[in-house]
CSV table of C-alpha atoms and ligand atoms in Angstrom, one decimal:
chain,number,residue,atom,x,y,z
T,1,VAL,CA,-6.3,101.3,49.4
T,2,GLU,CA,-9.8,102.6,49.1
T,3,PRO,CA,-12.3,100.3,50.8
T,4,ILE,CA,-14.6,100.5,47.8
T,5,SER,CA,-11.8,99.2,45.5
T,6,VAL,CA,-11.0,96.3,47.9
T,7,GLY,CA,-14.7,95.4,47.9
T,8,LEU,CA,-14.8,95.5,44.1
T,9,ALA,CA,-11.6,93.3,43.9
T,10,ILE,CA,-13.1,90.8,46.3
T,11,ALA,CA,-16.4,90.7,44.4
T,12,GLY,CA,-14.5,90.4,41.1
T,13,ALA,CA,-12.5,87.4,42.5
T,14,ALA,CA,-15.6,85.7,43.8
T,15,ALA,CA,-17.4,86.3,40.5
T,16,SER,CA,-14.5,84.9,38.5
T,17,ALA,CA,-14.2,81.9,40.8
T,18,LEU,CA,-17.9,81.3,40.4
T,19,THR,CA,-17.8,81.6,36.6
T,20,GLY,CA,-14.7,79.4,36.6
T,21,PHE,CA,-16.6,76.9,38.6
T,22,ILE,CA,-19.7,76.9,36.4
T,23,SER,CA,-17.8,76.9,33.1
T,24,TYR,CA,-15.5,74.1,34.3
T,25,PRO,CA,-17.7,71.2,33.3
T,26,ARG,CA,-15.9,68.4,35.1
T,27,LEU,CA,-16.1,70.0,38.4
T,28,TYR,CA,-19.7,71.0,37.8
T,29,CYS,CA,-20.6,67.5,36.7
T,30,TYR,CA,-18.9,66.1,39.8
T,31,PHE,CA,-21.6,67.7,41.9
T,32,ARG,CA,-24.5,67.5,39.4
T,33,GLU,CA,-25.4,64.8,36.9
T,34,CYS,CA,-24.5,65.8,33.4
T,35,CYS,CA,-25.3,64.2,30.0
T,36,LEU,CA,-22.2,62.4,28.7
T,37,HIS,CA,-21.0,64.5,25.8
T,38,ARG,CA,-17.5,63.3,25.4
T,39,HIS,CA,-16.1,59.8,25.6
T,40,ASP,CA,-15.0,58.8,29.1
T,41,PRO,CA,-12.5,55.9,28.8
T,42,ARG,CA,-13.4,54.9,32.4
T,43,ALA,CA,-16.9,53.9,31.2
T,44,ALA,CA,-15.8,50.9,29.1
T,45,ALA,CA,-13.2,49.9,31.7
T,46,ALA,CA,-15.8,50.0,34.5
T,47,LEU,CA,-18.1,47.9,32.3
T,48,GLN,CA,-15.5,45.2,31.7
T,49,GLN,CA,-14.5,45.1,35.4
T,50,ASN,CA,-18.1,44.9,36.7
T,51,LEU,CA,-19.1,42.2,34.2
T,52,ASP,CA,-16.0,40.2,35.0
T,53,LYS,CA,-16.6,40.4,38.7
T,54,LYS,CA,-20.4,40.3,39.0
T,55,LEU,CA,-21.8,38.3,36.1
T,56,PHE,CA,-21.7,34.5,36.4
T,57,GLY,CA,-21.8,31.9,33.7
T,58,GLN,CA,-22.3,34.3,30.7
T,59,HIS,CA,-19.0,34.3,28.9
T,60,LEU,CA,-20.7,35.2,25.6
T,61,VAL,CA,-22.6,38.1,27.1
T,62,SER,CA,-19.5,39.7,28.7
T,63,LYS,CA,-17.5,39.5,25.5
T,64,VAL,CA,-20.2,40.9,23.2
T,65,VAL,CA,-21.6,43.6,25.5
T,66,VAL,CA,-18.1,45.0,26.3
T,67,LYS,CA,-17.1,45.0,22.6
T,68,ALA,CA,-20.4,46.5,21.5
T,69,VAL,CA,-20.6,49.3,24.1
T,70,ARG,CA,-16.9,50.1,24.1
T,71,GLY,CA,-16.8,50.3,20.3
T,72,PHE,CA,-19.9,52.5,20.2
T,73,LEU,CA,-18.8,54.9,23.0
T,74,ASN,CA,-15.4,55.3,21.2
T,75,ASN,CA,-16.9,56.0,17.9
T,76,THR,CA,-17.3,59.7,17.4
T,77,ASN,CA,-19.0,59.2,14.0
T,78,ALA,CA,-21.6,56.5,14.6
T,79,LYS,CA,-24.1,56.0,11.8
T,80,LYS,CA,-26.9,54.8,13.9
T,81,PRO,CA,-27.8,54.4,17.6
T,82,LEU,CA,-26.6,51.2,19.3
T,83,ALA,CA,-29.3,48.5,19.5
T,84,LEU,CA,-28.7,45.4,21.7
T,85,SER,CA,-31.2,42.6,22.0
T,86,LEU,CA,-30.7,40.5,25.1
T,87,HIS,CA,-32.4,37.0,25.0
T,88,GLY,CA,-32.6,34.2,27.5
T,89,TRP,CA,-34.3,32.3,30.2
T,90,THR,CA,-35.7,34.1,33.2
T,91,GLY,CA,-33.3,35.0,35.9
T,92,THR,CA,-30.2,34.7,33.9
T,93,GLY,CA,-29.1,38.3,34.2
T,94,LYS,CA,-30.6,40.4,31.4
T,95,ASN,CA,-31.9,43.1,33.7
T,96,PHE,CA,-28.8,42.8,35.8
T,97,VAL,CA,-26.5,43.4,32.7
T,98,SER,CA,-28.7,46.4,31.6
T,99,LYS,CA,-28.2,47.9,35.1
T,100,ILE,CA,-24.4,47.3,34.9
T,101,VAL,CA,-24.3,49.0,31.4
T,102,ALA,CA,-26.3,52.0,32.8
T,103,GLU,CA,-24.0,52.3,35.8
T,104,SER,CA,-20.9,52.2,33.6
T,105,ILE,CA,-22.1,55.2,31.6
T,106,TYR,CA,-24.0,57.1,34.3
T,107,LYS,CA,-23.0,57.1,38.0
T,108,ARG,CA,-26.6,57.0,39.1
T,109,GLY,CA,-27.3,54.0,36.8
T,110,LEU,CA,-31.0,53.2,36.4
T,111,GLN,CA,-31.8,56.3,38.6
T,112,SER,CA,-30.0,58.6,36.1
T,113,LYS,CA,-32.3,61.1,34.4
T,114,TYR,CA,-30.6,60.0,31.1
T,115,VAL,CA,-31.6,56.4,31.5
T,116,HIS,CA,-35.2,55.3,30.7
T,117,GLN,CA,-36.7,52.0,31.4
T,118,PHE,CA,-39.9,50.7,30.0
T,119,VAL,CA,-41.7,47.4,30.9
T,120,ALA,CA,-44.2,46.3,28.3
T,121,THR,CA,-46.9,45.0,30.7
T,122,LEU,CA,-46.5,47.9,33.1
T,123,HIS,CA,-46.2,50.9,30.7
T,124,PHE,CA,-48.2,49.6,27.7
T,125,PRO,CA,-50.7,47.2,29.2
T,126,HIS,CA,-53.8,47.8,27.0
T,127,ALA,CA,-53.9,46.8,23.3
T,128,HIS,CA,-56.7,49.3,22.7
T,129,SER,CA,-54.5,52.3,23.8
T,130,ILE,CA,-51.8,51.5,21.3
T,131,ASN,CA,-52.1,54.7,19.4
T,132,LEU,CA,-51.8,56.8,22.5
T,133,TYR,CA,-48.8,54.8,23.7
T,134,LYS,CA,-47.1,55.2,20.3
T,135,ASP,CA,-47.5,59.0,20.5
T,136,GLN,CA,-46.3,59.1,24.1
T,137,LEU,CA,-43.3,56.9,23.5
T,138,GLN,CA,-42.2,58.7,20.4
T,139,SER,CA,-42.4,62.1,22.1
T,140,TRP,CA,-40.7,60.7,25.2
T,141,ILE,CA,-37.8,59.4,23.2
T,142,ARG,CA,-37.6,62.6,21.0
T,143,GLY,CA,-37.7,64.9,24.1
T,144,ASN,CA,-35.1,63.0,26.0
T,145,VAL,CA,-32.6,62.6,23.1
T,146,SER,CA,-33.0,66.4,22.4
T,147,VAL,CA,-31.9,67.1,25.9
T,148,CYS,CA,-29.2,64.4,26.0
T,149,PRO,CA,-28.0,62.6,22.8
T,150,ARG,CA,-26.3,59.9,24.9
T,151,SER,CA,-29.5,58.7,26.4
T,152,LEU,CA,-30.1,55.0,27.3
T,153,PHE,CA,-33.4,53.4,26.7
T,154,ILE,CA,-34.1,49.9,28.1
T,155,PHE,CA,-37.2,48.0,27.0
T,156,ASP,CA,-38.1,45.0,29.1
T,157,GLU,CA,-40.5,42.2,28.1
T,158,MET,CA,-40.1,43.0,24.4
T,159,ASP,CA,-41.9,39.7,23.6
T,160,LYS,CA,-45.0,41.1,25.3
T,161,MET,CA,-44.9,44.4,23.5
T,162,HIS,CA,-47.4,45.2,20.8
T,163,ALA,CA,-45.8,44.9,17.3
T,164,GLY,CA,-47.2,48.4,16.4
T,165,LEU,CA,-45.4,49.9,19.3
T,166,ILE,CA,-42.1,48.3,18.3
T,167,ASP,CA,-42.6,49.6,14.8
T,168,SER,CA,-43.1,53.1,16.2
T,169,ILE,CA,-39.5,53.2,17.6
T,170,LYS,CA,-38.1,51.9,14.4
T,171,PRO,CA,-37.3,55.3,12.9
T,172,PHE,CA,-35.1,56.2,15.9
T,173,LEU,CA,-33.0,53.1,15.4
T,174,ASP,CA,-32.4,53.7,11.7
T,175,TYR,CA,-29.5,55.3,9.9
T,176,TYR,CA,-31.0,58.9,9.6
T,177,GLU,CA,-28.7,61.8,10.2
T,178,LEU,CA,-31.5,63.9,11.7
T,179,LEU,CA,-35.2,63.3,12.3
T,180,ASP,CA,-37.0,66.6,12.7
T,181,GLY,CA,-33.7,68.2,13.7
T,182,VAL,CA,-32.7,65.6,16.3
T,183,SER,CA,-29.9,63.1,15.9
T,184,TYR,CA,-30.4,59.7,17.6
T,185,ARG,CA,-27.0,58.4,16.6
T,186,GLN,CA,-25.5,58.6,20.1
T,187,ALA,CA,-28.4,56.9,21.9
T,188,ILE,CA,-28.3,53.3,23.1
T,189,PHE,CA,-31.3,51.0,23.0
T,190,ILE,CA,-31.4,47.7,25.0
T,191,PHE,CA,-34.2,45.3,24.3
T,192,LEU,CA,-34.8,42.4,26.8
T,193,SER,CA,-36.9,39.3,26.1
T,194,ASN,CA,-37.3,35.6,26.8
T,195,ALA,CA,-37.8,35.0,23.1
T,196,GLY,CA,-35.3,32.3,21.9
T,197,ALA,CA,-34.6,31.0,25.4
T,198,GLU,CA,-35.6,27.4,24.3
T,199,LYS,CA,-33.2,27.6,21.3
T,200,ILE,CA,-30.3,28.8,23.5
T,201,THR,CA,-31.0,26.0,26.0
T,202,GLU,CA,-31.1,23.5,23.2
T,203,VAL,CA,-27.6,24.5,22.1
T,204,ALA,CA,-26.3,24.5,25.7
T,205,LEU,CA,-27.8,21.1,26.4
T,206,ASP,CA,-26.2,19.7,23.2
T,207,PHE,CA,-22.8,20.8,24.3
T,208,TRP,CA,-23.4,19.3,27.8
T,209,ARG,CA,-24.6,16.0,26.4
T,210,ASN,CA,-21.6,15.8,24.1
T,211,GLY,CA,-19.3,16.3,27.1
T,212,ARG,CA,-18.2,19.8,25.9
T,213,THR,CA,-17.8,22.6,28.4
T,214,ARG,CA,-20.2,25.5,28.5
T,215,GLU,CA,-17.3,27.9,27.7
T,216,ASP,CA,-16.8,26.1,24.4
T,217,ILE,CA,-20.0,27.6,23.1
T,218,GLN,CA,-19.3,30.2,20.6
T,219,LEU,CA,-21.6,33.1,19.5
T,220,THR,CA,-22.0,31.6,16.1
T,221,ASP,CA,-23.3,28.3,17.6
T,222,ILE,CA,-26.3,30.3,18.9
T,223,GLN,CA,-26.7,33.5,16.9
T,224,ASN,CA,-28.0,32.2,13.6
T,225,ALA,CA,-30.5,29.9,15.3
T,226,LEU,CA,-31.5,32.6,17.6
T,227,SER,CA,-32.3,35.3,15.0
T,228,VAL,CA,-34.3,32.7,13.0
T,229,SER,CA,-36.2,31.4,16.0
T,230,VAL,CA,-37.0,34.9,17.3
T,231,PHE,CA,-38.0,36.0,13.9
T,232,ASN,CA,-40.2,33.0,13.3
T,233,ASN,CA,-41.8,33.0,16.7
T,234,LYS,CA,-45.4,34.0,16.1
T,235,ASN,CA,-46.0,34.5,19.8
T,236,SER,CA,-43.4,37.2,20.3
T,237,GLY,CA,-44.1,40.8,19.1
T,238,PHE,CA,-40.6,40.7,17.6
T,239,TRP,CA,-41.4,38.4,14.7
T,240,HIS,CA,-43.7,40.7,12.7
T,241,SER,CA,-41.9,43.8,13.5
T,242,THR,CA,-39.5,45.3,11.1
T,243,LEU,CA,-36.6,45.7,13.5
T,244,ILE,CA,-35.0,42.5,12.5
T,245,ASP,CA,-35.6,42.4,8.8
T,246,ARG,CA,-34.3,45.9,8.4
T,247,ASN,CA,-31.2,45.0,10.4
T,248,LEU,CA,-31.7,47.6,13.0
T,249,ILE,CA,-30.6,45.3,15.8
T,250,ASP,CA,-26.8,45.4,16.0
T,251,TYR,CA,-26.2,42.5,18.4
T,252,PHE,CA,-28.3,39.5,19.5
T,253,ILE,CA,-26.9,38.6,22.9
T,254,PRO,CA,-27.8,35.1,24.2
T,255,PHE,CA,-27.9,34.4,28.0
T,256,LEU,CA,-27.2,30.8,28.8
T,257,PRO,CA,-29.4,29.0,31.4
T,258,LEU,CA,-27.7,29.0,34.8
T,259,GLU,CA,-26.4,25.8,36.4
T,260,TYR,CA,-26.4,24.7,40.1
T,261,LYS,CA,-22.9,26.1,40.6
T,262,HIS,CA,-24.0,29.6,39.3
T,263,VAL,CA,-27.0,29.6,41.6
T,264,LYS,CA,-24.6,28.9,44.5
T,265,MET,CA,-22.5,31.9,43.4
T,266,CYS,CA,-25.6,34.1,43.4
T,267,VAL,CA,-26.5,32.9,46.9
T,268,ARG,CA,-23.0,33.8,48.2
T,269,VAL,CA,-23.2,37.3,46.7
T,270,GLU,CA,-26.6,37.8,48.3
T,271,ILE,CA,-25.4,36.7,51.7
T,272,GLU,CA,-22.3,38.9,51.5
T,273,SER,CA,-24.4,41.9,50.4
T,274,ARG,CA,-26.5,41.5,53.5
T,275,GLY,CA,-23.3,41.7,55.6
T,276,TYR,CA,-23.2,38.0,56.8
T,277,ALA,CA,-20.4,35.5,56.6
T,278,VAL,CA,-21.0,32.9,54.0
T,279,ASP,CA,-22.2,29.6,55.4
T,280,GLU,CA,-21.7,26.9,52.8
T,281,ASP,CA,-24.3,24.8,54.3
T,282,ILE,CA,-27.0,27.5,53.7
T,283,VAL,CA,-25.6,28.1,50.3
T,284,SER,CA,-26.2,24.4,49.3
T,285,ARG,CA,-29.6,24.2,51.0
T,286,ILE,CA,-30.8,27.2,49.0
T,287,ALA,CA,-29.4,26.0,45.7
T,288,ASP,CA,-31.0,22.6,46.4
T,289,GLU,CA,-34.4,24.2,46.9
T,290,MET,CA,-34.4,25.6,43.4
T,291,THR,CA,-35.9,23.4,40.6
T,292,TYR,CA,-33.8,22.3,37.7
T,293,PHE,CA,-34.5,21.1,34.1
T,294,PRO,CA,-34.7,19.0,31.9
T,295,ARG,CA,-36.4,16.6,34.1
T,296,GLU,CA,-33.9,13.7,33.7
T,297,GLU,CA,-30.6,15.6,33.8
T,298,ARG,CA,-31.7,18.5,36.1
T,299,ILE,CA,-28.9,20.8,35.0
T,300,TYR,CA,-30.4,24.3,34.6
T,301,SER,CA,-32.2,26.3,37.2
T,302,ASP,CA,-35.7,27.1,35.9
T,303,LYS,CA,-35.7,30.5,37.6
T,304,GLY,CA,-32.0,31.2,37.1
T,305,CYS,CA,-30.9,33.3,40.1
T,306,LYS,CA,-34.3,34.8,40.6
T,307,THR,CA,-35.9,34.2,44.0
T,308,VAL,CA,-32.6,33.5,45.6
T,309,ASP,CA,-32.8,36.6,47.7
T,310,ALA,CA,-36.4,35.7,48.8
T,311,LYS,CA,-35.2,32.3,49.9
T,312,LEU,CA,-32.5,33.8,51.9
T,313,ASP,CA,-35.0,35.6,54.1
T,314,TYR,CA,-36.1,32.3,55.5
T,315,TYR,CA,-32.6,31.5,56.8
T,316,TYR,CA,-31.7,34.8,58.3
T,317,ASP,CA,-33.6,36.6,60.9
T,318,PHE,CA,-33.7,40.3,60.1
B,1,ATP,N1,-25.6,35.5,35.4
B,1,ATP,C1,-25.8,36.1,36.6
B,1,ATP,N2,-24.8,36.4,37.3
B,1,ATP,C2,-24.9,37.0,38.6
B,1,ATP,N3,-26.1,37.3,39.1
B,1,ATP,C3,-27.2,37.0,38.4
B,1,ATP,C4,-27.1,36.4,37.1
B,1,ATP,N4,-28.4,36.2,36.6
B,1,ATP,C5,-29.2,36.7,37.5
B,1,ATP,N5,-28.5,37.2,38.6
B,1,ATP,C6,-29.1,37.7,39.8
B,1,ATP,O1,-30.5,37.4,39.8
B,1,ATP,C7,-31.3,38.6,39.8
B,1,ATP,C8,-32.4,38.5,38.8
B,1,ATP,O2,-31.9,38.4,37.5
B,1,ATP,P1,-32.4,39.4,36.3
B,1,ATP,O3,-33.5,40.3,36.8
B,1,ATP,O4,-31.3,40.0,35.6
B,1,ATP,O5,-33.0,38.3,35.3
B,1,ATP,P2,-33.6,38.4,33.9
B,1,ATP,O6,-32.8,37.6,33.0
B,1,ATP,O7,-33.8,39.9,33.6
B,1,ATP,O8,-35.0,37.7,34.1
B,1,ATP,P3,-36.5,37.9,33.4
B,1,ATP,O9,-36.4,37.4,32.0
B,1,ATP,O10,-37.4,37.2,34.3
B,1,ATP,O11,-36.8,39.4,33.5
B,1,ATP,C9,-30.3,39.7,39.4
B,1,ATP,O12,-30.6,41.0,40.0
B,1,ATP,C10,-29.0,39.2,39.9
B,1,ATP,O13,-28.9,39.5,41.3
């Protein structure tokens, strides 16, 4: 065999292995993050599993989020992007659930280049810059969905967001097939706010006072009251935006206020995540340090599970 033809054969094999490698998307995407083009059945299963395991005291949230996201990911012919609006008291798991949703779709979760998070007071702090923010936000969304149709956008503190800014994202949430040549129908938008938290607490408290269990609360018990209260709340940017009256929000998802037992569950998770054995005495002491409302019954933690990790620092020497 001529040395030159052996060389060519080796070069050819190497080249075809390389082309095979590059054109084999699953292998390629194993090493480098890729936009999700096709439905991956593992995404919905991972979402269900993680919510079941990690999210405490939110039976309505788990049910609705899994149904909504699974249905949307399975739908190859969605007519609009998915828009979820998460409502509830502080520290009840809204950001936590958004993170779990992000992680179920993209391995790198919130760090993924296809997941974009905005915090109203951080990214859009000045009312006088609203026009600039509008332009920036629209071109950011357009640019990112052009690169990856299955992009995820999370907007925190929606109740502090300027109504004009909310209106500027409205076209992306609508039923258009294409906007300037871009389709937004595979994108997912998650909006977080405390708007409606009082209403949700009222319903939960009613159940408690009537001796009914928290798990008896159905979505319908809360949902109508919630959309009306959020819509009529003059303090939240949501009320005068057209997102709600044009029915662009697909699901209103209520987060119930967390009870003493849920706070304890959060403390245990935090202790374990730091590699310590759970000491029930410390768990109770931390849960006891939190404050609870209403003043007479003291059922719900007024910070939810927030600040639990900070309190833990006091008990463990790092
Ligand atoms: N229902 C829950 N189940 C398990 N852990 C929770 C739950 N709620 C909150 N936590 C824990 O508390 C932390 C803080 O909660 P999170 O940031 O999700 O609250 P939030 O509802 O977004 O509050 P805010 O309205 O103040 O932004 C989470 O990172 C998580 O560790």
